[in-house]
Short mmCIF file of C-alpha atoms in Angstrom, two decimals:
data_model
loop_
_atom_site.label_atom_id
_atom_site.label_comp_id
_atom_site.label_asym_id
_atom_site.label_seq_id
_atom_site.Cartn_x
_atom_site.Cartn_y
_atom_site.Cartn_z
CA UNK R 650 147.23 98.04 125.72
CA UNK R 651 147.56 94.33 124.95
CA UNK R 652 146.85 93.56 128.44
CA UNK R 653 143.33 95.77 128.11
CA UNK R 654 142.06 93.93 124.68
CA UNK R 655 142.67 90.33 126.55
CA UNK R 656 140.73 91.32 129.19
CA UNK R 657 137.98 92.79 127.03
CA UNK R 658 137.88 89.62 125.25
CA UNK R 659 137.81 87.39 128.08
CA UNK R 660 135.58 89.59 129.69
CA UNK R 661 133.31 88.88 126.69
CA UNK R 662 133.52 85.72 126.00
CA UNK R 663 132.81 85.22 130.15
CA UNK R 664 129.45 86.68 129.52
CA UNK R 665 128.57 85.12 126.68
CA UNK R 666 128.97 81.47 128.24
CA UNK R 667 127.03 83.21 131.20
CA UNK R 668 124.51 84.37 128.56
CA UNK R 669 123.86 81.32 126.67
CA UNK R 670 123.84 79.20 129.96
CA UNK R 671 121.61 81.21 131.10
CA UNK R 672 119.33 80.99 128.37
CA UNK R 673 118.72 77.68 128.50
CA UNK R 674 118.66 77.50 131.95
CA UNK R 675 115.82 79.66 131.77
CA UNK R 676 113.81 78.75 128.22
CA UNK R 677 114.25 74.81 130.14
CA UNK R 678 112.81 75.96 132.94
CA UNK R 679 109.95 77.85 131.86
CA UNK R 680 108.78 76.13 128.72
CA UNK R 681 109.34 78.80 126.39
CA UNK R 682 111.14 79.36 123.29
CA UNK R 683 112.46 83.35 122.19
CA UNK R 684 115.01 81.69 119.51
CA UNK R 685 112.83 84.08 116.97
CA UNK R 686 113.99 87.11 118.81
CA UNK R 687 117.10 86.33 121.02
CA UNK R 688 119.53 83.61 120.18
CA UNK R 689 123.36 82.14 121.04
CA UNK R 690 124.94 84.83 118.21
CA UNK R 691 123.38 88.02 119.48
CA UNK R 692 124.23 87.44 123.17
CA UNK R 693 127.68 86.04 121.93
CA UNK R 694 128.44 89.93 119.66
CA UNK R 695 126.44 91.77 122.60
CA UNK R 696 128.42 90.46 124.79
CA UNK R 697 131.58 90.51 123.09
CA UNK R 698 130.96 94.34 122.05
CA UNK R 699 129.82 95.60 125.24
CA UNK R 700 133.20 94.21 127.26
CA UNK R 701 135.48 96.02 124.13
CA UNK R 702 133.56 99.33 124.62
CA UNK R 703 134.27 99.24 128.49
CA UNK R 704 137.91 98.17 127.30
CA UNK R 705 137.54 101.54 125.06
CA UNK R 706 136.77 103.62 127.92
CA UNK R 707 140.31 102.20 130.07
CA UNK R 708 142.10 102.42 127.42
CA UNK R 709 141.41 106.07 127.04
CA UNK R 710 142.03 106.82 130.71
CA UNK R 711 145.61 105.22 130.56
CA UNK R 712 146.46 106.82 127.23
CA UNK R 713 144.73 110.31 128.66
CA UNK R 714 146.90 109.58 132.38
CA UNK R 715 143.47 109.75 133.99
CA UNK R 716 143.71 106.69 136.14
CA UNK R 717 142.00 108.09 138.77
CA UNK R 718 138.53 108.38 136.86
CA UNK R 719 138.31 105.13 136.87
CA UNK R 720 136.33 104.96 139.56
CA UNK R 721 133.75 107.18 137.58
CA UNK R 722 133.90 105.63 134.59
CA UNK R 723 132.94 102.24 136.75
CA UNK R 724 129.71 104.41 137.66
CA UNK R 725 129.08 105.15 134.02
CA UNK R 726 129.13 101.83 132.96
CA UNK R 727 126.65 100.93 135.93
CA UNK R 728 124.56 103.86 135.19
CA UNK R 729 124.46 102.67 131.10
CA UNK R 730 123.80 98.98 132.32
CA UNK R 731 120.42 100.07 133.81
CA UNK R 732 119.73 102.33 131.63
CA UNK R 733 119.90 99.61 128.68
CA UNK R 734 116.97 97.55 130.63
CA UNK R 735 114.51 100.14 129.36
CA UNK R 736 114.52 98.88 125.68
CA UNK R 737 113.58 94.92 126.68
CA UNK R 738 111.08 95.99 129.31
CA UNK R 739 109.57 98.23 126.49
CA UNK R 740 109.32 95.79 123.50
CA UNK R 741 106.47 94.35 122.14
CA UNK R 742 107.24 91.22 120.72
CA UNK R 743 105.64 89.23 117.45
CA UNK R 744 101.92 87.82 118.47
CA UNK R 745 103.42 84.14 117.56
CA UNK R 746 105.47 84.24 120.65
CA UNK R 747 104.04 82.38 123.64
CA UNK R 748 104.63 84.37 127.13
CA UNK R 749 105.60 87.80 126.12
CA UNK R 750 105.56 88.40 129.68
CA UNK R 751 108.24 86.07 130.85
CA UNK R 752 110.63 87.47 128.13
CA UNK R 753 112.18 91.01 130.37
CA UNK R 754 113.06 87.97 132.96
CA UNK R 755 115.18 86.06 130.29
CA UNK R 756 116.88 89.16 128.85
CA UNK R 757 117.07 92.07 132.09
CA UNK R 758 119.99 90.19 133.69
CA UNK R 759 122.05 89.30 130.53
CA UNK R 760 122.44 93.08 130.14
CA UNK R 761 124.36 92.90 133.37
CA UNK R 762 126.45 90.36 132.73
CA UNK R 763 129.20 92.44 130.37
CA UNK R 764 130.13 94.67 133.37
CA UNK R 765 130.10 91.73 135.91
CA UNK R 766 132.43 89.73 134.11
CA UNK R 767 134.70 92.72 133.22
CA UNK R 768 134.42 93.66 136.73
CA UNK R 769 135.13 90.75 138.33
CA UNK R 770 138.21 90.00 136.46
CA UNK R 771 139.72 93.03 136.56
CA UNK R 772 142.14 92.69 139.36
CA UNK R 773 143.63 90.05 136.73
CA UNK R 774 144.46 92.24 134.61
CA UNK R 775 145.54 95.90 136.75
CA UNK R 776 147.08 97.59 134.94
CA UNK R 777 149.51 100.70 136.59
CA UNK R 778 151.98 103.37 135.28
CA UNK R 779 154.89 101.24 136.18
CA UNK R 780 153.95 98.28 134.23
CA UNK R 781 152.90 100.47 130.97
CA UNK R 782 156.79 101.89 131.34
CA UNK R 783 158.10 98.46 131.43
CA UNK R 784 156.18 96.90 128.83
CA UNK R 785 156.41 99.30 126.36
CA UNK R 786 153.13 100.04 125.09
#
């Protein structure tokens, strides 16, 4: 179980450094400023809370010994990753923002970046029946 929370957490913190580079990469690049609506501390706690709810699901497939739906629980959280796009495509923003249209292009891919940094270090942090026997969780 200790081996799932560090992963969450590095997981999170992952995409939050993605997030915020990210952000400036792109408010440099295009000129404009969404610090009124998105800023460092809600992609930090989105972030953050986003790897620790995948961590959630794992950690009730090991303590369920259901190891084997992992596979669909990857498809879930790919499934709930698009399906969280719909709310920034959606929103109207305040009419003192410049470029409301440029704004789904700064926050679309952050919503992906939880599952690709918990995905891609996952091998890391495998965990298997053996290891949960030895370590005593």
């Amino acid at each position: 179980m200790k081996k799932l929370l560090v992963h969450g957490i590095v997981a999170g913190v992952l995409a939050a450094v993605a997030g915020v580079i990210y952000l400036n990469i792109y408010q440099g690049a295009f000129g404009v400023d969404y610090d009124a609506v998105i800023n460092v501390g809600s992609i930090v706690g989105a972030s953050i809370i986003g790897c620790m709810l995948m961590t959630t699901g794992y950690a009730a497939l090991l303590k369920l010994n259901r190891q084997n739906l992992t596979g669909w629980l990857n498809i879930l959280i790919v499934v709930l990753s698009f399906a969280s796009i719909i709310s920034p495509i959606g929103m109207s923003l305040p009419l003192d923002v410049e470029f409301p249209e440029l704004f789904p292009g700064l926050v679309v891919p952050m919503h992906f970046f939880p599952a690709l940094a918990f995905f891609a270090i996952h091998p890391f942090f495998q965990t298997n029946i053996k290891t949960l026997e030895n370590d005593n969780y």
